[in-house]
Amino acid sequence: MPKTLVVGASTNPGRYSNTAIRRLVEKNIETTAFGIRGGTVSDVQIKDNLRDFQNIDTVTLYLNPKNQKEYYQQIIDLNPKRVIFNPGTENPEFYKILENAGIEVEVACTLVLLATGQY
């Protein structure tokens, strides 16, 4: 089953990354999470090291472009099939880097994709 990694995960229920984790789990999508602070959301442990992840199909970003920079190479090294740039995370510089690495870029909202069956 394809696995999704939520980057920028938060235990704060008011954050979109938190909602995304919960909705992914509700849709029975294998979900993992990375954030600067650990914790758990819907039985998904938020890890603080991107090197802890393997076999990732989709990365869904919840980090603003400035905070993405330090993770460019680590995300590429995960070799996901696609990276979803949620609203507020748009980053043309990173789009080019990912596309040059053969990784699909999708500028969309994970929550909308899930709600409309397009995920």
PDB file of C-alpha atoms in Angstrom:
ATOM      1  CA  MET A   1       0.000   0.000   0.000  1.00  0.00           C
ATOM      2  CA  PRO A   2       1.385   3.471  -0.869  1.00  0.00           C
ATOM      3  CA  LYS A   3       2.639   5.374   2.155  1.00  0.00           C
ATOM      4  CA  THR A   4       2.233   9.113   2.784  1.00  0.00           C
ATOM      5  CA  LEU A   5       4.617  11.237   4.842  1.00  0.00           C
ATOM      6  CA  VAL A   6       3.232  14.441   6.362  1.00  0.00           C
ATOM      7  CA  VAL A   7       6.135  16.911   6.675  1.00  0.00           C
ATOM      8  CA  GLY A   8       5.523  19.711   9.158  1.00  0.00           C
ATOM      9  CA  ALA A   9       3.257  17.576  11.341  1.00  0.00           C
ATOM     10  CA  SER A  10       1.806  19.049  14.512  1.00  0.00           C
ATOM     11  CA  THR A  11      -0.092  17.698  17.509  1.00  0.00           C
ATOM     12  CA  ASN A  12      -2.105  20.948  17.550  1.00  0.00           C
ATOM     13  CA  PRO A  13      -5.625  20.026  16.344  1.00  0.00           C
ATOM     14  CA  GLY A  14      -5.991  23.516  14.857  1.00  0.00           C
ATOM     15  CA  ARG A  15      -3.184  22.937  12.341  1.00  0.00           C
ATOM     16  CA  TYR A  16      -3.931  21.667   8.842  1.00  0.00           C
ATOM     17  CA  SER A  17      -1.132  19.094   9.097  1.00  0.00           C
ATOM     18  CA  ASN A  18      -2.925  17.576  12.082  1.00  0.00           C
ATOM     19  CA  THR A  19      -6.211  17.442  10.164  1.00  0.00           C
ATOM     20  CA  ALA A  20      -4.399  15.870   7.199  1.00  0.00           C
ATOM     21  CA  ILE A  21      -2.986  13.085   9.377  1.00  0.00           C
ATOM     22  CA  ARG A  22      -6.425  12.359  10.819  1.00  0.00           C
ATOM     23  CA  ARG A  23      -8.122  12.335   7.390  1.00  0.00           C
ATOM     24  CA  LEU A  24      -5.431  10.160   5.810  1.00  0.00           C
ATOM     25  CA  VAL A  25      -5.842   7.626   8.624  1.00  0.00           C
ATOM     26  CA  GLU A  26      -9.651   7.768   8.266  1.00  0.00           C
ATOM     27  CA  LYS A  27      -9.226   6.927   4.554  1.00  0.00           C
ATOM     28  CA  ASN A  28      -7.004   3.943   5.497  1.00  0.00           C
ATOM     29  CA  ILE A  29      -3.944   5.464   3.841  1.00  0.00           C
ATOM     30  CA  GLU A  30      -0.721   4.345   5.481  1.00  0.00           C
ATOM     31  CA  THR A  31       0.529   7.526   7.129  1.00  0.00           C
ATOM     32  CA  THR A  32       3.783   8.605   8.731  1.00  0.00           C
ATOM     33  CA  ALA A  33       4.694  12.029  10.092  1.00  0.00           C
ATOM     34  CA  PHE A  34       7.699  14.296  10.554  1.00  0.00           C
ATOM     35  CA  GLY A  35       7.779  17.400  12.743  1.00  0.00           C
ATOM     36  CA  ILE A  36      10.140  19.394  14.921  1.00  0.00           C
ATOM     37  CA  ARG A  37       8.260  18.252  18.018  1.00  0.00           C
ATOM     38  CA  GLY A  38       7.314  14.660  18.622  1.00  0.00           C
ATOM     39  CA  GLY A  39       3.932  13.412  19.652  1.00  0.00           C
ATOM     40  CA  THR A  40       1.101  11.294  18.312  1.00  0.00           C
ATOM     41  CA  VAL A  41      -1.932  12.041  16.150  1.00  0.00           C
ATOM     42  CA  SER A  42      -4.472   9.274  15.422  1.00  0.00           C
ATOM     43  CA  ASP A  43      -1.925   6.654  16.511  1.00  0.00           C
ATOM     44  CA  VAL A  44       0.653   8.103  14.072  1.00  0.00           C
ATOM     45  CA  GLN A  45       3.917   8.913  15.828  1.00  0.00           C
ATOM     46  CA  ILE A  46       5.478  12.222  14.763  1.00  0.00           C
ATOM     47  CA  LYS A  47       9.205  11.615  14.351  1.00  0.00           C
ATOM     48  CA  ASP A  48      11.829  14.366  14.339  1.00  0.00           C
ATOM     49  CA  ASN A  49      14.309  12.797  11.909  1.00  0.00           C
ATOM     50  CA  LEU A  50      13.530  12.422   8.197  1.00  0.00           C
ATOM     51  CA  ARG A  51      16.112   9.637   7.927  1.00  0.00           C
ATOM     52  CA  ASP A  52      13.703   7.429   9.919  1.00  0.00           C
ATOM     53  CA  PHE A  53      11.393   7.021   6.906  1.00  0.00           C
ATOM     54  CA  GLN A  54      11.455   4.543   4.016  1.00  0.00           C
ATOM     55  CA  ASN A  55       9.247   3.482   1.105  1.00  0.00           C
ATOM     56  CA  ILE A  56       7.428   6.817   0.881  1.00  0.00           C
ATOM     57  CA  ASP A  57       5.080   7.234  -2.083  1.00  0.00           C
ATOM     58  CA  THR A  58       3.800  10.757  -1.322  1.00  0.00           C
ATOM     59  CA  VAL A  59       5.212  13.617   0.724  1.00  0.00           C
ATOM     60  CA  THR A  60       2.645  16.247   1.662  1.00  0.00           C
ATOM     61  CA  LEU A  61       4.276  19.489   2.805  1.00  0.00           C
ATOM     62  CA  TYR A  62       3.090  21.754   5.588  1.00  0.00           C
ATOM     63  CA  LEU A  63       6.263  23.849   5.866  1.00  0.00           C
ATOM     64  CA  ASN A  64       6.621  27.352   4.453  1.00  0.00           C
ATOM     65  CA  PRO A  65       9.239  27.739   1.685  1.00  0.00           C
ATOM     66  CA  LYS A  66      11.843  29.263   4.021  1.00  0.00           C
ATOM     67  CA  ASN A  67      11.648  26.242   6.325  1.00  0.00           C
ATOM     68  CA  GLN A  68      11.686  23.725   3.447  1.00  0.00           C
ATOM     69  CA  LYS A  69      15.200  24.620   2.314  1.00  0.00           C
ATOM     70  CA  GLU A  70      17.060  22.635   4.972  1.00  0.00           C
ATOM     71  CA  TYR A  71      15.066  19.509   4.027  1.00  0.00           C
ATOM     72  CA  TYR A  72      15.422  19.612   0.218  1.00  0.00           C
ATOM     73  CA  GLN A  73      18.023  16.871  -0.028  1.00  0.00           C
ATOM     74  CA  GLN A  74      16.497  14.693   2.684  1.00  0.00           C
ATOM     75  CA  ILE A  75      13.126  14.758   0.902  1.00  0.00           C
ATOM     76  CA  ILE A  76      14.788  13.931  -2.433  1.00  0.00           C
ATOM     77  CA  ASP A  77      16.670  11.084  -0.736  1.00  0.00           C
ATOM     78  CA  LEU A  78      13.317   9.568   0.307  1.00  0.00           C
ATOM     79  CA  ASN A  79      12.660   9.151  -3.438  1.00  0.00           C
ATOM     80  CA  PRO A  80       8.903   9.719  -3.251  1.00  0.00           C
ATOM     81  CA  LYS A  81       6.751   9.419  -6.351  1.00  0.00           C
ATOM     82  CA  ARG A  82       5.249  12.861  -5.666  1.00  0.00           C
ATOM     83  CA  VAL A  83       5.403  15.865  -3.373  1.00  0.00           C
ATOM     84  CA  ILE A  84       2.215  17.808  -2.644  1.00  0.00           C
ATOM     85  CA  PHE A  85       2.657  21.512  -1.954  1.00  0.00           C
ATOM     86  CA  ASN A  86      -0.315  22.555   0.188  1.00  0.00           C
ATOM     87  CA  PRO A  87      -1.541  26.195   0.272  1.00  0.00           C
ATOM     88  CA  GLY A  88       1.166  28.399   1.786  1.00  0.00           C
ATOM     89  CA  THR A  89       3.974  25.993   0.874  1.00  0.00           C
ATOM     90  CA  GLU A  90       4.319  26.923  -2.811  1.00  0.00           C
ATOM     91  CA  ASN A  91       8.013  26.985  -3.770  1.00  0.00           C
ATOM     92  CA  PRO A  92       9.026  27.196  -7.472  1.00  0.00           C
ATOM     93  CA  GLU A  93      12.711  26.733  -6.565  1.00  0.00           C
ATOM     94  CA  PHE A  94      11.947  23.371  -4.911  1.00  0.00           C
ATOM     95  CA  TYR A  95       9.574  22.376  -7.756  1.00  0.00           C
ATOM     96  CA  LYS A  96      12.488  22.543 -10.211  1.00  0.00           C
ATOM     97  CA  ILE A  97      14.826  20.606  -7.928  1.00  0.00           C
ATOM     98  CA  LEU A  98      12.234  17.843  -7.444  1.00  0.00           C
ATOM     99  CA  GLU A  99      11.353  17.650 -11.143  1.00  0.00           C
ATOM    100  CA  ASN A 100      15.058  17.396 -12.022  1.00  0.00           C
ATOM    101  CA  ALA A 101      15.218  14.443  -9.610  1.00  0.00           C
ATOM    102  CA  GLY A 102      12.280  12.798 -11.414  1.00  0.00           C
ATOM    103  CA  ILE A 103       9.771  13.483  -8.638  1.00  0.00           C
ATOM    104  CA  GLU A 104       6.243  14.628  -9.508  1.00  0.00           C
ATOM    105  CA  VAL A 105       5.210  18.013  -8.106  1.00  0.00           C
ATOM    106  CA  GLU A 106       1.569  18.638  -7.253  1.00  0.00           C
ATOM    107  CA  VAL A 107       0.413  22.071  -6.085  1.00  0.00           C
ATOM    108  CA  ALA A 108      -2.827  21.182  -4.331  1.00  0.00           C
ATOM    109  CA  CYS A 109      -4.549  20.813  -0.991  1.00  0.00           C
ATOM    110  CA  THR A 110      -4.301  17.330   0.501  1.00  0.00           C
ATOM    111  CA  LEU A 111      -7.575  17.841   2.376  1.00  0.00           C
ATOM    112  CA  VAL A 112      -9.420  18.758  -0.838  1.00  0.00           C
ATOM    113  CA  LEU A 113      -7.837  15.854  -2.730  1.00  0.00           C
ATOM    114  CA  LEU A 114      -9.009  13.472   0.003  1.00  0.00           C
ATOM    115  CA  ALA A 115     -12.516  14.977   0.192  1.00  0.00           C
ATOM    116  CA  THR A 116     -13.015  14.749  -3.581  1.00  0.00           C
ATOM    117  CA  GLY A 117     -11.539  11.263  -4.045  1.00  0.00           C
ATOM    118  CA  GLN A 118      -8.580  12.575  -6.089  1.00  0.00           C
ATOM    119  CA  TYR A 119      -5.843  11.638  -3.644  1.00  0.00           C
TER     120      TYR A 119
END
